[in-house]
Coordinates of C-alpha atoms in Angstrom, one line a residue:
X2 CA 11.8 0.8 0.6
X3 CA 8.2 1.3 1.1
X4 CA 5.4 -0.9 -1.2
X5 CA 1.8 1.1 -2.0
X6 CA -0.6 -1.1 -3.1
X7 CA -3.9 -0.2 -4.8
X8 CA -6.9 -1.0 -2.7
X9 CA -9.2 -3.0 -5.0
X10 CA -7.5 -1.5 -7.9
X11 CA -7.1 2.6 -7.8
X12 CA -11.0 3.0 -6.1
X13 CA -10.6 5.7 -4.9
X14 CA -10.8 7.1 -8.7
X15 CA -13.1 4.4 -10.0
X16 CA -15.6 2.1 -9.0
X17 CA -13.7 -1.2 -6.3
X18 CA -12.5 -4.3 -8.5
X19 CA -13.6 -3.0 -11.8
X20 CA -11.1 -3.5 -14.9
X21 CA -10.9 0.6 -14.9
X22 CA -9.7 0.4 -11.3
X23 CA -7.1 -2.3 -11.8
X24 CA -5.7 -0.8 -14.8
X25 CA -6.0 2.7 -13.5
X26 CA -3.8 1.9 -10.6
X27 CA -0.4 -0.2 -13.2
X28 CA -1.3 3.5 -15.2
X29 CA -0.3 5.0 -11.8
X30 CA 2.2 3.2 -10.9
X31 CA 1.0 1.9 -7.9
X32 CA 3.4 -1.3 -6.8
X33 CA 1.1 -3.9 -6.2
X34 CA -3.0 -4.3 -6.2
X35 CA -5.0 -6.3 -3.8
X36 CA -7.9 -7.7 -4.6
X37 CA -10.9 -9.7 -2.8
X38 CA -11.8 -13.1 -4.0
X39 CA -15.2 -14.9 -4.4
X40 CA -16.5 -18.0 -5.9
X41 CA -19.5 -18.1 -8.2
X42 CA -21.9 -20.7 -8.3
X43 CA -20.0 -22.2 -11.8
X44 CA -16.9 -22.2 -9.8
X45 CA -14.7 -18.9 -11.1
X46 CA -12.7 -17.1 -8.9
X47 CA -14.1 -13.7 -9.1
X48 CA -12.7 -10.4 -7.8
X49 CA -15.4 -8.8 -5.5
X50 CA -15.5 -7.3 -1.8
X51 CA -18.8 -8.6 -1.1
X52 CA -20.5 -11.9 -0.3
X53 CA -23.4 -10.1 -2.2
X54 CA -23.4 -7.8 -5.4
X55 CA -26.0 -5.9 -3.8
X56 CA -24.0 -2.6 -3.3
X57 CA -21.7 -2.4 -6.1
X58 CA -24.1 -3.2 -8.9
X59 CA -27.7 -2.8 -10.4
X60 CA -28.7 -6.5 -9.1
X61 CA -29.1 -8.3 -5.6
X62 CA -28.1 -11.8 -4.3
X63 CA -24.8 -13.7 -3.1
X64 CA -22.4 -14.4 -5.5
X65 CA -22.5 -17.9 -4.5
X66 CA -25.5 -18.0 -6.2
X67 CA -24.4 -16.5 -9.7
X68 CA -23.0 -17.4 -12.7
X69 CA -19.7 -15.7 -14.0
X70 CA -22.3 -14.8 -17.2
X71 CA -25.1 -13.4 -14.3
X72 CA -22.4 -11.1 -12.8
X73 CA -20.8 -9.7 -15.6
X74 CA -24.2 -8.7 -17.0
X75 CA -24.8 -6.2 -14.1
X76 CA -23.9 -3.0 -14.2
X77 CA -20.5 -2.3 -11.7
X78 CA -20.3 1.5 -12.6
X79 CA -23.2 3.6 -12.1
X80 CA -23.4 3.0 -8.3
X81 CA -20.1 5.1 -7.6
X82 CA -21.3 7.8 -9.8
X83 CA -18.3 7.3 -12.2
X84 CA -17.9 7.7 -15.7
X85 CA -15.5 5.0 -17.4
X86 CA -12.8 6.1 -20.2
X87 CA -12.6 4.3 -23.2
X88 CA -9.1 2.9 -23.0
X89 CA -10.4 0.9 -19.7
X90 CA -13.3 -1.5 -21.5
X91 CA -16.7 -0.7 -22.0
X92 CA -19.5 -0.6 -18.5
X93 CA -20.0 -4.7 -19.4
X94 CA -16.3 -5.0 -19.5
X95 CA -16.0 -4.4 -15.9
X96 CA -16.1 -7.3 -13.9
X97 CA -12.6 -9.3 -13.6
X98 CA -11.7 -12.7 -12.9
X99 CA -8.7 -13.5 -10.8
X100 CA -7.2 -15.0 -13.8
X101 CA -7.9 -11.8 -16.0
X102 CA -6.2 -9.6 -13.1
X103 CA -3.2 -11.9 -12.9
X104 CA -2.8 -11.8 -16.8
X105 CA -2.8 -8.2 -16.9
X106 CA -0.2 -7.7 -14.4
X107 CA 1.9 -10.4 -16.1
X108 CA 1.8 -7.7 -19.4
X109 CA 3.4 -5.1 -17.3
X110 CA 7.2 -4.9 -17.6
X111 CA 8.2 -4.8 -14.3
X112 CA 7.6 -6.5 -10.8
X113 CA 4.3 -6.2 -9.3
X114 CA 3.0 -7.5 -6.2
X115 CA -0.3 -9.2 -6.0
X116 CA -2.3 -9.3 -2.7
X117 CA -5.4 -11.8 -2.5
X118 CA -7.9 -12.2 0.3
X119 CA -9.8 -15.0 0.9
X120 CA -13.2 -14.3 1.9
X121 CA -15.2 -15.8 4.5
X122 CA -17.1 -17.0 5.7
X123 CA -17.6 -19.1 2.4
X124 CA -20.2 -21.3 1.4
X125 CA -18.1 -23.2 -0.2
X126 CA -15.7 -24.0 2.7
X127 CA -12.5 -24.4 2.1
X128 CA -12.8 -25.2 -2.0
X129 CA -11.9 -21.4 -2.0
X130 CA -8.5 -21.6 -0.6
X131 CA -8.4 -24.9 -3.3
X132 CA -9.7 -23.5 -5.9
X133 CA -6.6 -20.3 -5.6
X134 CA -3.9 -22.5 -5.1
X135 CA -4.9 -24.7 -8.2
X136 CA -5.7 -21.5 -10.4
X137 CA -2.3 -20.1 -9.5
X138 CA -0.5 -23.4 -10.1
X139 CA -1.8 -23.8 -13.6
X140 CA -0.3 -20.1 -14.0
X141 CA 3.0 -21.5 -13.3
X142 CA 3.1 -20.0 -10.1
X143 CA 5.8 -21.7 -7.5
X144 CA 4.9 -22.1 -3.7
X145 CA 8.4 -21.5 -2.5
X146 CA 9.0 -18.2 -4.2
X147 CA 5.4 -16.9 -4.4
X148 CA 5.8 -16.1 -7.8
X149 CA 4.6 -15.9 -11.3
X150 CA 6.9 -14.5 -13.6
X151 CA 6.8 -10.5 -12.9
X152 CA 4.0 -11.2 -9.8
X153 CA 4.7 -11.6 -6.2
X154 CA 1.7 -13.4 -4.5
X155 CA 0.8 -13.3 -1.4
X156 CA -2.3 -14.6 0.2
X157 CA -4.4 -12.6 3.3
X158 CA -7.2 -13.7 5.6
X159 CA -9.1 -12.6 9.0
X160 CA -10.0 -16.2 9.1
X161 CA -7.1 -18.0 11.4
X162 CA -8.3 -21.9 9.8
X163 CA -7.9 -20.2 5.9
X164 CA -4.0 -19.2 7.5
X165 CA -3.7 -22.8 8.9
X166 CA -5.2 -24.3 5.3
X167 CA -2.5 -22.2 3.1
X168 CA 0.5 -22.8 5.4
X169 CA 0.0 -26.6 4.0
X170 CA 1.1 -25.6 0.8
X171 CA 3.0 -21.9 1.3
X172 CA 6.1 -20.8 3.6
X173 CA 4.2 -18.8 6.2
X174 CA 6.5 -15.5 4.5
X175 CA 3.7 -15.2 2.4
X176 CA 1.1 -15.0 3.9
X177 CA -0.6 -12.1 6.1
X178 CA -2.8 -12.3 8.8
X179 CA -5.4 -9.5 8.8
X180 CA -7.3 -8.3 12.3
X181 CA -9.4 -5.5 12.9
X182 CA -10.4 -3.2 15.8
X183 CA -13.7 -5.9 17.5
X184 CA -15.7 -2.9 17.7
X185 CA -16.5 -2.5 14.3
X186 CA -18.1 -5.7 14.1
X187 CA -20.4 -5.4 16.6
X188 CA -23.4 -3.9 14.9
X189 CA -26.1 -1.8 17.3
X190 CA -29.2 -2.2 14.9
X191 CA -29.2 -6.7 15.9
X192 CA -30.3 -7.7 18.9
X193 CA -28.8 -8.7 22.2
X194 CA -28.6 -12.7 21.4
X195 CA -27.4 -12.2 18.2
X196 CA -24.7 -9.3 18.9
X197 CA -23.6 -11.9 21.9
X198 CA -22.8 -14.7 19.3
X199 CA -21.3 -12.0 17.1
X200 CA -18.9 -10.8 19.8
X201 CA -18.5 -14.5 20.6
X202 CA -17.7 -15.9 17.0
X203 CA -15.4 -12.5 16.8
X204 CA -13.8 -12.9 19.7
X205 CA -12.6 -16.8 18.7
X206 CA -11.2 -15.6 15.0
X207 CA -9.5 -12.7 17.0
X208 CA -7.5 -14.4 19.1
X209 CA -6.7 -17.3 16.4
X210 CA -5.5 -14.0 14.8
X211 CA -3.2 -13.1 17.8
X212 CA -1.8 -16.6 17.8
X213 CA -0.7 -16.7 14.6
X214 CA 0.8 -13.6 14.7
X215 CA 2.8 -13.6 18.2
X216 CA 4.0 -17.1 17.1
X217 CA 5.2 -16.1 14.1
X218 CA 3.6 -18.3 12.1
X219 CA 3.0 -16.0 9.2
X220 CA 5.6 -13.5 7.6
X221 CA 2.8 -10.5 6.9
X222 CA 1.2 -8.7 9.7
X223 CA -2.1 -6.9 8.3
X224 CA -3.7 -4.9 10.6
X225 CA -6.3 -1.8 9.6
X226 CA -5.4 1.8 10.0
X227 CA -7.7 1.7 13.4
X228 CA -6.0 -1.0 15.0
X229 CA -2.5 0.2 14.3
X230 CA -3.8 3.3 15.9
X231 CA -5.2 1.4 18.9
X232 CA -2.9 -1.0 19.8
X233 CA 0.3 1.0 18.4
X234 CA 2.8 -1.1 20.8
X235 CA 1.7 -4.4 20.3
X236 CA 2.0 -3.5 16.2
X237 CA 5.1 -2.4 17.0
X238 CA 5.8 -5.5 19.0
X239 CA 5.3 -7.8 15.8
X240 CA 7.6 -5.3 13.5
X241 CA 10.3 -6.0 15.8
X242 CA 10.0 -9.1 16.0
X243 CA 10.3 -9.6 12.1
X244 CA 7.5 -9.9 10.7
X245 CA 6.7 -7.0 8.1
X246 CA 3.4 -4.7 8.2
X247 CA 1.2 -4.3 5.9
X248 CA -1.6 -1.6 6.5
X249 CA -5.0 -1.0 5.1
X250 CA -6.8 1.5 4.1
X251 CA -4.0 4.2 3.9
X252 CA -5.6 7.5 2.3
X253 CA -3.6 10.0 3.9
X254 CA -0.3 11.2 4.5
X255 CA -0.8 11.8 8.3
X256 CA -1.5 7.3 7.9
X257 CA 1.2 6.9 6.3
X258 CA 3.2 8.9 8.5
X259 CA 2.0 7.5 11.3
X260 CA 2.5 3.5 10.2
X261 CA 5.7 4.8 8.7
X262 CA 7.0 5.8 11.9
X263 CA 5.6 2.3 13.6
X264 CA 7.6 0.7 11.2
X265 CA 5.1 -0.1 8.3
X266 CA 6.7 -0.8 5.0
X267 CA 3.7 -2.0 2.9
X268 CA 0.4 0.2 2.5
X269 CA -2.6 -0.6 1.0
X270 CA -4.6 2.8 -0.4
X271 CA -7.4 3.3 -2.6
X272 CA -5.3 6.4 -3.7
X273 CA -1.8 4.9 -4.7
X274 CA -0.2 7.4 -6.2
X275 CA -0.9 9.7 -3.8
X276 CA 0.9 7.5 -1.3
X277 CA 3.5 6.9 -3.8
X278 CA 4.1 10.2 -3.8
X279 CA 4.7 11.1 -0.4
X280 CA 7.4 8.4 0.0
X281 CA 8.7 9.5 -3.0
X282 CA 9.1 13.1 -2.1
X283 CA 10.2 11.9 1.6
X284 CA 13.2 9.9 -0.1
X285 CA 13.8 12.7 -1.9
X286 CA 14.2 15.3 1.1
X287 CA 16.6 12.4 2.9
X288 CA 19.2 12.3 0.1

């Protein structure tokens, strides 16, 4: 049984953690979302990629420093060149609060699984990881089972203390432990000193990372389509050893294949049904 969740919401059809994106993707049928979390400076748990709003909207600054009210008066659209249909909210309609996701998935009648990351670093330290756990408890959400009602939570981070933080409160089975290739966060335009202390700071929260994986600690293994590519065998390694894989970002069938054939069950696309589809239509062929 394979599990396609919707990167951000459907973005590869509309613009990352808008309300058209979210609902775009339970229209598609996609089997779970994930979605990036950020606080705002009046403490809402808001649904953004970014530390900043910089490259997803008409205004600049951190999030951190921003009203709910400030955000949600920008314009999220125009940046990705999309046009929004009517049934998905107006342009100022856009911007969704973790609550407001949950809410809608709790409408649809079926199972659903929800996938949140917790960004950092944050300037808020750890009152992120608080501030989930005690928005999700008020939604009746219970740590054993993960669940609220029709939802299936599960919590992601690169950071290894976040993973540490969570398993106080949440059976290691759901969580996932993200890690990406090293490379990618070295960045050629900084200088020597400061790409040093990148590589440094990096190299710490990679092999946390590794340690919580190997030991099993954590029930979700999460890495990106580049690293599963990279280090194929030591993916594999984890698979086998129980934990389950979930991949990011899968856009293509010769991904999916790929992971598939690693031994990938859960996928994380900004095109979901397109995913959906090609499991579907492999199933098909096999019966």
């Amino acid at each position: 049984m394979f599990t396609v969740y919707a990167h951000r919401g459907s973005s590869g059809t509309y613009p990352e953690h808008t309300r058209a994106a979210y609902l775009h993707a339970l229209a598609e049928g996609a089997d779970g979302i994930e979605t990036d979390v950020h606080l705002t400076s009046d403490d809402v748990l808001v649904c953004f990629h970014d530390s900043t709003v910089d490259r997803t909207s008409s205004g600049s600054g951190p999030i951190s420093g921003m009203t709910l009210a400030e955000i949600r008066a920008l314009d999220v659209v125009s940046w990705a060149g999309a046009t929004v249909p009517e049934q998905y909210g107006s342009s100022r309609e856009q911007v969704v609060t973790l609550e407001e996701l949950i809410t809608m998935m709790r409408r649809v009648p079926h199972e659903l699984g929800l996938a949140i990351e917790l960004k950092h670093p944050s300037p808020f330290g750890r009152r992120l990881e608080e501030k989930v756990l005690s928005l999700l408890m008020d939604l009746g959400w219970d740590p054993e089972t993960s669940r609220i009602g029709n939802v299936r939570v599960s919590l992601m981070s690169f950071d290894p203390a976040a993973i540490d933080y969570l398993l106080e409160t949440i059976p290691g089975y759901h969580l996932c432990m993200l890690v990406t290739v090293l490379e990618q966060e070295q960045q050629s335009g900084l200088g020597l000193i400061t790409r040093n202390a990148i590589r440094y700071v990096m190299g710490r929260i990679h092999g946390g990372a590794m340690e919580r994986l190997d030991s099993g600690a954590v029930g979700l293994a999460g890495p990106g389509v580049a690293y599963a590519r990279k280090y194929p065998e030591r993916v594999r390694g984890w698979l086998e050893r129980g934990l389950r894989g979930r991949a990011w970002t899968v856009n293509t069938v010769e991904d999916a294949q790929f992971l598939a054939g690693l031994g990938f069950t859960e996928f994380t696309s900004d095109f979901p049904a397109l995913i959906k589809g090609y499991f579907a239509n492999k199933l098909e062929a096999c019966s």
